[in-house]
Short mmCIF file of C-alpha atoms and ligand atoms in Angstrom, two decimals:
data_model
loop_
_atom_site.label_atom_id
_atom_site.label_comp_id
_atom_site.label_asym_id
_atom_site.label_seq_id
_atom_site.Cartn_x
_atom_site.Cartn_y
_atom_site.Cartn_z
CA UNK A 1 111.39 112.86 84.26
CA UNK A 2 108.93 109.83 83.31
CA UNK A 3 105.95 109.57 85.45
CA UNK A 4 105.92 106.20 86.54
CA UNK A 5 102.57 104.57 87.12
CA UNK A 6 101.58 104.03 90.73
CA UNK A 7 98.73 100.47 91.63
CA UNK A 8 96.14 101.55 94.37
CA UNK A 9 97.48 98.44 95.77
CA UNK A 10 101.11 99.90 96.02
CA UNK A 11 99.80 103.24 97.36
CA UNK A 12 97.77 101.51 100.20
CA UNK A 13 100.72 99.35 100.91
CA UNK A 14 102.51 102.70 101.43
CA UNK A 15 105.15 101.42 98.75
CA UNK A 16 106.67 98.88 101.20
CA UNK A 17 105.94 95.10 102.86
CA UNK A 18 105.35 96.31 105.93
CA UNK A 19 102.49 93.86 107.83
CA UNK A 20 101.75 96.24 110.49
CA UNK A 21 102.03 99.99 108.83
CA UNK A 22 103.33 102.93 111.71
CA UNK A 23 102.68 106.67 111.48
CA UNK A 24 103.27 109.29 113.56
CA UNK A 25 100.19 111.35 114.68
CA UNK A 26 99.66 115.18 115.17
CA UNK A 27 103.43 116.29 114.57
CA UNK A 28 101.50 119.93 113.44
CA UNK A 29 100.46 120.76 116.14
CA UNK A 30 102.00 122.59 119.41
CA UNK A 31 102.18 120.01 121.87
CA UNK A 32 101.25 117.15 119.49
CA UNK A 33 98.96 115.48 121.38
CA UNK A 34 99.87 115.55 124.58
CA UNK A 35 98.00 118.24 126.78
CA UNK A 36 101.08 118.81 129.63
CA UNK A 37 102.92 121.95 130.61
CA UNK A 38 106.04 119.99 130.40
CA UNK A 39 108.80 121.90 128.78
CA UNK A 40 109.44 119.31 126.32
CA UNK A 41 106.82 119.69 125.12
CA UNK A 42 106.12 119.31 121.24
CA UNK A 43 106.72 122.78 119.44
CA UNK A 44 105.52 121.98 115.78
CA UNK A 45 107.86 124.81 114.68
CA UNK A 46 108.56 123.43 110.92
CA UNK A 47 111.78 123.28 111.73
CA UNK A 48 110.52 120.82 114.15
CA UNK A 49 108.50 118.76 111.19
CA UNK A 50 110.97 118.62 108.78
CA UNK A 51 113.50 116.99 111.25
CA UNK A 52 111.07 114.57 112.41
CA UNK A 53 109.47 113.64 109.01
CA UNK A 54 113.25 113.36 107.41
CA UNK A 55 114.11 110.94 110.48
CA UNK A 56 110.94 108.98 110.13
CA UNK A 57 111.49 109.22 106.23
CA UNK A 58 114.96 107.75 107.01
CA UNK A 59 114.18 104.95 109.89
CA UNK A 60 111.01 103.39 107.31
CA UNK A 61 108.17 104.92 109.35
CA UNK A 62 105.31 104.69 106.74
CA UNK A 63 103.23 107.80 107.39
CA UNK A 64 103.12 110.94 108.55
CA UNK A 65 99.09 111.76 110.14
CA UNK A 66 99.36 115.15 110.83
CA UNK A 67 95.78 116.71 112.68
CA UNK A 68 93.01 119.70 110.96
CA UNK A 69 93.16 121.75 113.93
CA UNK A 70 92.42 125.80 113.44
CA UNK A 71 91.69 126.96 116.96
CA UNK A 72 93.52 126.22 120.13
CA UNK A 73 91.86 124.68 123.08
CA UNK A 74 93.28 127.79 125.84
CA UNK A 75 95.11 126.01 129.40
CA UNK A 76 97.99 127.20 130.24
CA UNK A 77 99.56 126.47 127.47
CA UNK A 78 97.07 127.19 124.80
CA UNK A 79 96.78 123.27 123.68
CA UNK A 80 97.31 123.28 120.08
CA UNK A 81 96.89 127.27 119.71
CA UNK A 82 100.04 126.73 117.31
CA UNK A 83 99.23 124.73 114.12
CA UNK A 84 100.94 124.63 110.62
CA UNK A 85 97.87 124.49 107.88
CA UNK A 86 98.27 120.56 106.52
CA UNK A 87 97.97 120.46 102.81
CA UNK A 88 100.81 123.37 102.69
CA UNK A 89 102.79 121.70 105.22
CA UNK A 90 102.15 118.42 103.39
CA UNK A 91 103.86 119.41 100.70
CA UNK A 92 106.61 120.72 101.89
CA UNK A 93 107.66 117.31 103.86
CA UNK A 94 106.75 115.34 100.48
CA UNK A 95 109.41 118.05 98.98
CA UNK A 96 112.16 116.52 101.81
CA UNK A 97 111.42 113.29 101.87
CA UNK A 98 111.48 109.78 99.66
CA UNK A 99 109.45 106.90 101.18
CA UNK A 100 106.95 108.46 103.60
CA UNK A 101 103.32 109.24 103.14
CA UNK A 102 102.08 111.92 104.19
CA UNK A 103 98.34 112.99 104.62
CA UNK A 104 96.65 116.66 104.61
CA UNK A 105 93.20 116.34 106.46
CA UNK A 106 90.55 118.90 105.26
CA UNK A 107 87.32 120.02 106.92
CA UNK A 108 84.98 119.54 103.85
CA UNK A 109 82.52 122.15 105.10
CA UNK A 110 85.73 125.05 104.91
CA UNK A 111 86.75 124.24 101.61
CA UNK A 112 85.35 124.36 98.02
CA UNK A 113 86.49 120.81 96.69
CA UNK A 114 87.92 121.48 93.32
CA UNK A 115 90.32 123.84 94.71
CA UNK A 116 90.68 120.71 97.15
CA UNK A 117 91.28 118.20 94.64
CA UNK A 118 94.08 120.68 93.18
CA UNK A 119 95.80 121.23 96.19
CA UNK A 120 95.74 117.30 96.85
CA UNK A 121 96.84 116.74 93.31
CA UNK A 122 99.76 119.35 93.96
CA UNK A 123 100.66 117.57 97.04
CA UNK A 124 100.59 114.29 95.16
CA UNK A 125 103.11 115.12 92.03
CA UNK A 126 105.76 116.15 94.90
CA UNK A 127 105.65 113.09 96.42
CA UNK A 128 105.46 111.15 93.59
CA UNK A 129 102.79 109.11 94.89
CA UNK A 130 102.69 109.88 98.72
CA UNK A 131 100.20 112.24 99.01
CA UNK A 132 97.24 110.87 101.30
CA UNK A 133 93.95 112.92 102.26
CA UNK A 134 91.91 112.95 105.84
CA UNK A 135 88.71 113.79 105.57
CA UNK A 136 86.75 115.56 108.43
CA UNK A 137 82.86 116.39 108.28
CA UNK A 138 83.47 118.54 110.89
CA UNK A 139 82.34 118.34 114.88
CA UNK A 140 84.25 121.51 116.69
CA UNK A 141 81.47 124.40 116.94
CA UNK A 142 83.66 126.71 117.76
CA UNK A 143 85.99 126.44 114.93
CA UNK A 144 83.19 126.90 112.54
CA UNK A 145 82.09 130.59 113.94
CA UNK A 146 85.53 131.43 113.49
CA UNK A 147 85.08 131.20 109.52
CA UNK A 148 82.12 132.50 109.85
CA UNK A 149 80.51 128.65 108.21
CA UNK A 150 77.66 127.18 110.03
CA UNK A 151 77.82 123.70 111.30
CA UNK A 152 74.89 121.27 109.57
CA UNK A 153 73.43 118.81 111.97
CA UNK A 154 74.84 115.49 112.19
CA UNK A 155 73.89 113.60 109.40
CA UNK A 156 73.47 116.98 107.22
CA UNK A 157 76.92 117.35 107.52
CA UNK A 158 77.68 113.91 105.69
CA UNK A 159 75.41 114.23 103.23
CA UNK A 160 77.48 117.48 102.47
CA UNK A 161 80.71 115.38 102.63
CA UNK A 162 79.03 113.04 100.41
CA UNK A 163 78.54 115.41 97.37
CA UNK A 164 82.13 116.89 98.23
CA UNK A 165 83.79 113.54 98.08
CA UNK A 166 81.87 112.78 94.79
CA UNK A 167 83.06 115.80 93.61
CA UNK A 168 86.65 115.33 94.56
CA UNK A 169 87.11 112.01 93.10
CA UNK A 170 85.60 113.36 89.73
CA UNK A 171 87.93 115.65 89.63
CA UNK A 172 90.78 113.45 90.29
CA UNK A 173 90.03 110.72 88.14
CA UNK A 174 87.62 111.92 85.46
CA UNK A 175 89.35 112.83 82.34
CA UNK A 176 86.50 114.93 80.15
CA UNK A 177 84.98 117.62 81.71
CA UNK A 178 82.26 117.56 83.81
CA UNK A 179 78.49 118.95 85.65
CA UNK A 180 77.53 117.96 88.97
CA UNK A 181 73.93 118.81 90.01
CA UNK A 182 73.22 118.02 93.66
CA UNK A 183 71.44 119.29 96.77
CA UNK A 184 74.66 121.13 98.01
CA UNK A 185 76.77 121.76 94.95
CA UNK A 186 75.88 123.19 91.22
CA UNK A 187 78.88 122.89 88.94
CA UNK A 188 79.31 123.28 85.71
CA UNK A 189 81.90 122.89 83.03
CA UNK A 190 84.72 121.72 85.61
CA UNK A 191 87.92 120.52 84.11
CA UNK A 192 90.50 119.52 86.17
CA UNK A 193 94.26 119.16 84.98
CA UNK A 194 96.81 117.42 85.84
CA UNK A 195 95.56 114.53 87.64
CA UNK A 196 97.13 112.65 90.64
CA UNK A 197 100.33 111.04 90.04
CA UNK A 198 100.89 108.22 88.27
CA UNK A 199 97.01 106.54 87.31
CA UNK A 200 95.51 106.30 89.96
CA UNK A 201 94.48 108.88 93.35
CA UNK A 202 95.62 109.21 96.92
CA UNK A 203 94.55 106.79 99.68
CA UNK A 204 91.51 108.40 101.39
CA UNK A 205 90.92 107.89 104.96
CA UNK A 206 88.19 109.04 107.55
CA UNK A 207 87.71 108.41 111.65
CA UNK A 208 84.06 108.67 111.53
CA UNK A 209 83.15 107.82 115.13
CA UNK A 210 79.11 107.43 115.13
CA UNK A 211 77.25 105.11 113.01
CA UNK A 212 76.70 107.73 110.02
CA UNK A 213 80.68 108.41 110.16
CA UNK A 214 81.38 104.93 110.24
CA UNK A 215 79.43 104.45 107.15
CA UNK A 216 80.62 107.76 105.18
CA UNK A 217 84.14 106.00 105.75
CA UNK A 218 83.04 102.43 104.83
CA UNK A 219 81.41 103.76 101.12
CA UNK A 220 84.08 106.00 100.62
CA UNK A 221 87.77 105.58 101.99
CA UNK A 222 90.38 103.34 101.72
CA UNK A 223 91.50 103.31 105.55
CA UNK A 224 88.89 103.63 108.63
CA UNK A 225 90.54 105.14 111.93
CA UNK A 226 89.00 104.15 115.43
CA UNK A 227 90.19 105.40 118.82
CA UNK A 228 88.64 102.69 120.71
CA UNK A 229 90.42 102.51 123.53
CA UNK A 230 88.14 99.55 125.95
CA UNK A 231 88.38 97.09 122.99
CA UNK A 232 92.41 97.75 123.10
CA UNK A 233 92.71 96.09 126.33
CA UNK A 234 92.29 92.41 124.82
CA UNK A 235 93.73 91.21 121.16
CA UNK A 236 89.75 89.14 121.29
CA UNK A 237 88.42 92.69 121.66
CA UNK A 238 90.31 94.27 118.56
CA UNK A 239 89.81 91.35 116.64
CA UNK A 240 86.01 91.74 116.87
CA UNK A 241 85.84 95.41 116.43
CA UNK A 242 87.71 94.88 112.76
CA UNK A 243 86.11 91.78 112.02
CA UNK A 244 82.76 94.22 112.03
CA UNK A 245 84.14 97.41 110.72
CA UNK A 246 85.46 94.98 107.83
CA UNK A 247 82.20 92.67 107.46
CA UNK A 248 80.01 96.22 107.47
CA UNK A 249 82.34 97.45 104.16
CA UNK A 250 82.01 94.73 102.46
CA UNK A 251 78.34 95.12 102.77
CA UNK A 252 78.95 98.26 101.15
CA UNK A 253 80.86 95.70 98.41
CA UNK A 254 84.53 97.51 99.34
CA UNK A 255 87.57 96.57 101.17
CA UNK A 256 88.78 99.09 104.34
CA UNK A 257 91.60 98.41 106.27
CA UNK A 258 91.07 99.49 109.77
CA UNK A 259 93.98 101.80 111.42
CA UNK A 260 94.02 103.06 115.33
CA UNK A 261 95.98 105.61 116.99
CA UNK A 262 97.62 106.21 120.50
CA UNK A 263 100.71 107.63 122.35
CA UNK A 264 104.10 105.86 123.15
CA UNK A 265 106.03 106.63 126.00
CA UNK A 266 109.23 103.78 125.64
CA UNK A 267 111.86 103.68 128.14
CA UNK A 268 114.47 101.09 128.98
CA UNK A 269 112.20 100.07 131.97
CA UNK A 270 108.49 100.02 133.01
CA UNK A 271 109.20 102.27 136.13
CA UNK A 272 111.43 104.96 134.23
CA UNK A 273 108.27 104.71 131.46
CA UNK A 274 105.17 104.40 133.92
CA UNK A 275 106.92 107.48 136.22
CA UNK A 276 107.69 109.38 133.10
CA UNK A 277 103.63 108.61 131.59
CA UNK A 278 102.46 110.05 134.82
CA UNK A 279 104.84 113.28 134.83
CA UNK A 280 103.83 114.11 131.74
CA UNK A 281 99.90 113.74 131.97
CA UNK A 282 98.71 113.51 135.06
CA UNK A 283 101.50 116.12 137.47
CA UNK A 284 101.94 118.47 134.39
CA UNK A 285 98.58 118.04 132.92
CA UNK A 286 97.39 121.26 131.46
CA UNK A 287 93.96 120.96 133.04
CA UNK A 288 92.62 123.90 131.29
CA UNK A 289 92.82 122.25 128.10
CA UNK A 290 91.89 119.60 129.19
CA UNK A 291 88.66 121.08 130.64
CA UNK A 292 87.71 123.06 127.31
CA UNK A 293 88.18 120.03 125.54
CA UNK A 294 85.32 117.98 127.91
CA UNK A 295 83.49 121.17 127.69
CA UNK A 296 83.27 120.68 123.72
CA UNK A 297 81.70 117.30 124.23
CA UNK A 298 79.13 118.85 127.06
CA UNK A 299 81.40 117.20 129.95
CA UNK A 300 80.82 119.99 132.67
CA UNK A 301 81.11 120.39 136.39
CA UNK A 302 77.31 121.38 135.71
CA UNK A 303 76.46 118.27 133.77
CA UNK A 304 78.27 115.64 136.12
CA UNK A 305 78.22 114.80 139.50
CA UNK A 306 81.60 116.08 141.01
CA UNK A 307 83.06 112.54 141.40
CA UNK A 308 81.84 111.54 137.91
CA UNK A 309 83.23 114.82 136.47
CA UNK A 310 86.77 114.37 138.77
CA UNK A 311 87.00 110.10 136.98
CA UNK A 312 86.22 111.73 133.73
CA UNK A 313 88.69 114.72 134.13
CA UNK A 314 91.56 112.05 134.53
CA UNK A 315 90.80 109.84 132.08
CA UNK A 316 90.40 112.13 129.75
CA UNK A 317 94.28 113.21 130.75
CA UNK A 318 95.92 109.82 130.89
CA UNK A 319 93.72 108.65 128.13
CA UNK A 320 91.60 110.21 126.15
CA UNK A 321 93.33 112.93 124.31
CA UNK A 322 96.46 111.31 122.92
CA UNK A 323 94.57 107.93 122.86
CA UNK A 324 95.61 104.90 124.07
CA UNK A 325 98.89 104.90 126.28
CA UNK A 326 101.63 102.25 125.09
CA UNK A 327 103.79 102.90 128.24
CA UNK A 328 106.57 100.28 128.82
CA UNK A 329 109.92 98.75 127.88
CA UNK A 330 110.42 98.27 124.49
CA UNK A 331 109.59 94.22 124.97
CA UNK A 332 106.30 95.77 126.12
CA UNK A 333 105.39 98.34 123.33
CA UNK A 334 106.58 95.87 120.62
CA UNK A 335 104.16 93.06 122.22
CA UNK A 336 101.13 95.86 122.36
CA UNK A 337 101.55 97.24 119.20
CA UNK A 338 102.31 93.15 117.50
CA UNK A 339 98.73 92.12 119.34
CA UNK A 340 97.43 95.31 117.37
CA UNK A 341 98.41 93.50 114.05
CA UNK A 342 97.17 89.92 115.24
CA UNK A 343 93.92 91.08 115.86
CA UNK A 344 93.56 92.65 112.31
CA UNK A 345 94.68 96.39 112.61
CA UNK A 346 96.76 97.41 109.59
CA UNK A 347 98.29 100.23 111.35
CA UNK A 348 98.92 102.90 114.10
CA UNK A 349 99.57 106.46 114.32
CA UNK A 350 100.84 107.51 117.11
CA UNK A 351 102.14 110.33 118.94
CA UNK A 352 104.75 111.10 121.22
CA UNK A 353 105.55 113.56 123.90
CA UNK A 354 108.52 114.94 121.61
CA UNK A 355 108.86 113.15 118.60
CA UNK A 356 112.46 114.31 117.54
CA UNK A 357 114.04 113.90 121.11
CA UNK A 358 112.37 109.70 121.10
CA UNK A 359 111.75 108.76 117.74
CA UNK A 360 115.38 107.27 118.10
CA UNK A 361 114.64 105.60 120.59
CA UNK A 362 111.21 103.86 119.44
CA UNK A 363 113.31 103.35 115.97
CA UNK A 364 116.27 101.53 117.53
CA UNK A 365 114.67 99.34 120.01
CA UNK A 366 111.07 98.75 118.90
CA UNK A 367 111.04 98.83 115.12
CA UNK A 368 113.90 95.85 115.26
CA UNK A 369 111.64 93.52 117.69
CA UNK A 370 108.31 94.29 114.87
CA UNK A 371 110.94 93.00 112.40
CA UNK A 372 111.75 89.96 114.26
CA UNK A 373 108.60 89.88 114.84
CA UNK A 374 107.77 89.26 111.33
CA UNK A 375 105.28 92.32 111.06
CA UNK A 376 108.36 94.51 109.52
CA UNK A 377 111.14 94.88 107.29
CA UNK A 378 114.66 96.07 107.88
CA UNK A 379 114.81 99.78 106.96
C1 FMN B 401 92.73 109.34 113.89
C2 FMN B 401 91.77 110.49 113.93
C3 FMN B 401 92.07 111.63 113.22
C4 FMN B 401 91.20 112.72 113.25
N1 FMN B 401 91.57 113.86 112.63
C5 FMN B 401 90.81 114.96 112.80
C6 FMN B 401 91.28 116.20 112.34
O1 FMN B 401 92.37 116.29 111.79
N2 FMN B 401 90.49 117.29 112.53
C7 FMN B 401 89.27 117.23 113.15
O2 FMN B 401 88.62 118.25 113.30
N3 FMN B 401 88.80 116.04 113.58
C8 FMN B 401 89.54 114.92 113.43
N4 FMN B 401 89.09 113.73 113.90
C9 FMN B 401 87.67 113.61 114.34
C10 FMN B 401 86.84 112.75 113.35
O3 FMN B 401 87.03 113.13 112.01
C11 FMN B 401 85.34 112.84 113.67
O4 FMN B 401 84.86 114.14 113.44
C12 FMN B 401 85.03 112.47 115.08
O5 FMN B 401 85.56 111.18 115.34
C13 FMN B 401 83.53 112.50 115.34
O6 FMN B 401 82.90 111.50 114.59
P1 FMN B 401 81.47 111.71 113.93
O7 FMN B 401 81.60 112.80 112.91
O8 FMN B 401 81.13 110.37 113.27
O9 FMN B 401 80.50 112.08 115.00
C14 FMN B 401 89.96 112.63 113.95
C15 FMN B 401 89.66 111.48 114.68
C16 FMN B 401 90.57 110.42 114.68
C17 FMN B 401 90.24 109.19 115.50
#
């Protein structure tokens, strides 16, 4: 079959109108991104993934954001202990769906990236197109020892990313073959063959959150990712925060569009969805995970006072971990998730508590008020 040829512009518009783009966030991992003991719970078996992704694929969701996660965080439930590798399991949903894009996210620091750039490439001539890459510089120690790969310091680590990048899009794009000679890599003679699908190379996207992850993202991605939750809470708020993520890249002389994530809970009413919201996170929190997961950002009972520690513990339940809630009617999440587009934000990812049991849901009751909205089209 002809390989058609595939505009940048069409891949970032994720082959569709769309004003306000919608993912869904973390389907690979157990639990998804919920931290509860609830036996609902998200399995990320792949039967699990393909059902989800062929529904989404079906209903006009535009992405798939699936997270790099190699080590669980313990609890009682071992909070994502159970994760399907994302590149592999990228390319098997490309294989089963038609519209949706899905990304593979890859700590740079793990892997060598020309076989990278293959395995991306790969992904990319299944979908025809669809194949979108996440890159991480890396920030979970832990994870690191278990490869046996040292974590750089902070800004080491994206200088590293830096020459991988560089590398990677050489390899993509570049059609002679080529050297690279630079602090962290020495190549020579690479040639890569075949070359992304259709012209051009998959949409890039990072969620840098200090300043030198900001700016890795800004010189070098097509799509930044903040989890700023405060600025959320007013459309004023969000409208500033893009206005300077997308003033700061064009410093940089490029164009970013600016994506956020979060968690939906949707029910017919705000007390079914606020009692469910608290069931889920705060009565059936799996404070064990939870715990590790302040540990890993040096949130102890020995760092913190106990009433600081006890604030922080539950906002890192109800908040932090899936991001920020959307809990309401469907009036409610469409109006949330429509002031997300008015103040700038090109998309969301988002997760829910199980995403093939209320996917339907979301589908049937928000999706039609974004396309009334205007932010949508019809499926
Ligand atoms: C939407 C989103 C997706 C992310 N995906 C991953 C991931 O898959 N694996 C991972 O280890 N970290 C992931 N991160 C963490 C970031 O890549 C980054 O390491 C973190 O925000 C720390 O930022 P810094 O490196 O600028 O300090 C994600 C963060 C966000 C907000």
């Amino acid at each position: 079959m002809a390989v058609r040829a595939v505009s940048m512009r069409e891949r970032l518009g994720m082959y569709n109108a769309n004003a306000l783009k919608i993912g869904m966030f973390g389907v690979n991992c157990s639990s998804g991104r919920s931290a509860t003991t609830v036996s609902e719970r998200w399995s990320a078996s792949w039967a699990e993934c393909v059902r989800l992704a062929c529904m989404a694929d079906e209903a006009g969701i535009d992405f798939i954001l699936p997270i790099g996660r190699w080590k669980g965080y313990g609890g009682n439930t071992d909070f994502h202990g159970a994760t399907l590798e994302t590149k592999t399991w990228a390319a098997g949903l490309l294989a089963a769906t038609k519209r949706i894009t899905v990304f593979g996210t890859v700590h740079a620091p793990l892997f060598n990236p020309i076989i990278a750039a293959k395995e991306c490439v790969t992904c990319d001539q299944i979908g025809e197109g669809r194949f979108g890459l996440n890159i991480v510089a890396g920030w979970n120690e832990g994870e690191f020892e278990m490869f046996g790969v040292r974590q750089r310091d902070h800004e080491a680590r994206y200088a590293f990313a830096q020459e991988w990048v560089d590398i990677l899009k050489r390899a993509w794009l570049e059609e002679g073959e080529f050297d690279f000679d630079g602090e962290f890599f020495k190549l020579f003679g690479v040639r890569a063959k075949p070359k992304p699908y259709g012209g051009t190379r998959p949409i890039i996207m990072n969620a840098g959150s200090s300043g030198t992850g900001q700016a890795f993202a800004l010189r070098n991605c097509d799509a930044f990712f903040t989890a700023t939750n405060a600025s959320r809470k007013s459309i004023e708020g969000t409208a500033k925060k893009v206005a300077e993520v997308k003033a700061l890249a064009r410093t940089f002389d490029r164009d970013i569009e600016v994506y956020t994530v979060g968690h939906v809970i949707c029910r017919p009413t705000q007390q079914e969805a606020d009692e469910y919201y608290r069931h889920v996170f705060i009565d059936n929190a799996d404070w064990g995970a939870v715990e590790r997961m302040m540990a890993l950002r040096n949130l102890t009972r020995d760092s913190l006072a106990a009433e600081e520690y006890e604030a922080k513990r539950h906002y890192f339940a109800a908040n932090a971990i899936g991001g920020y809630p959307f809990v309401g009617t469907p009036d409610k999440v469409a109006d949330e998730l429509a002031n997300l587009s008015r103040a700038g934000v090109r998309g969301i990812a988002f997760s829910l508590v199980n995403f093939v049991e209320e996917l339907p849901h979301v589908c049937d009751e928000v999706l039609p008020r974004l396309v009334r909205l205007g932010l949508r089209e019809a499926p």
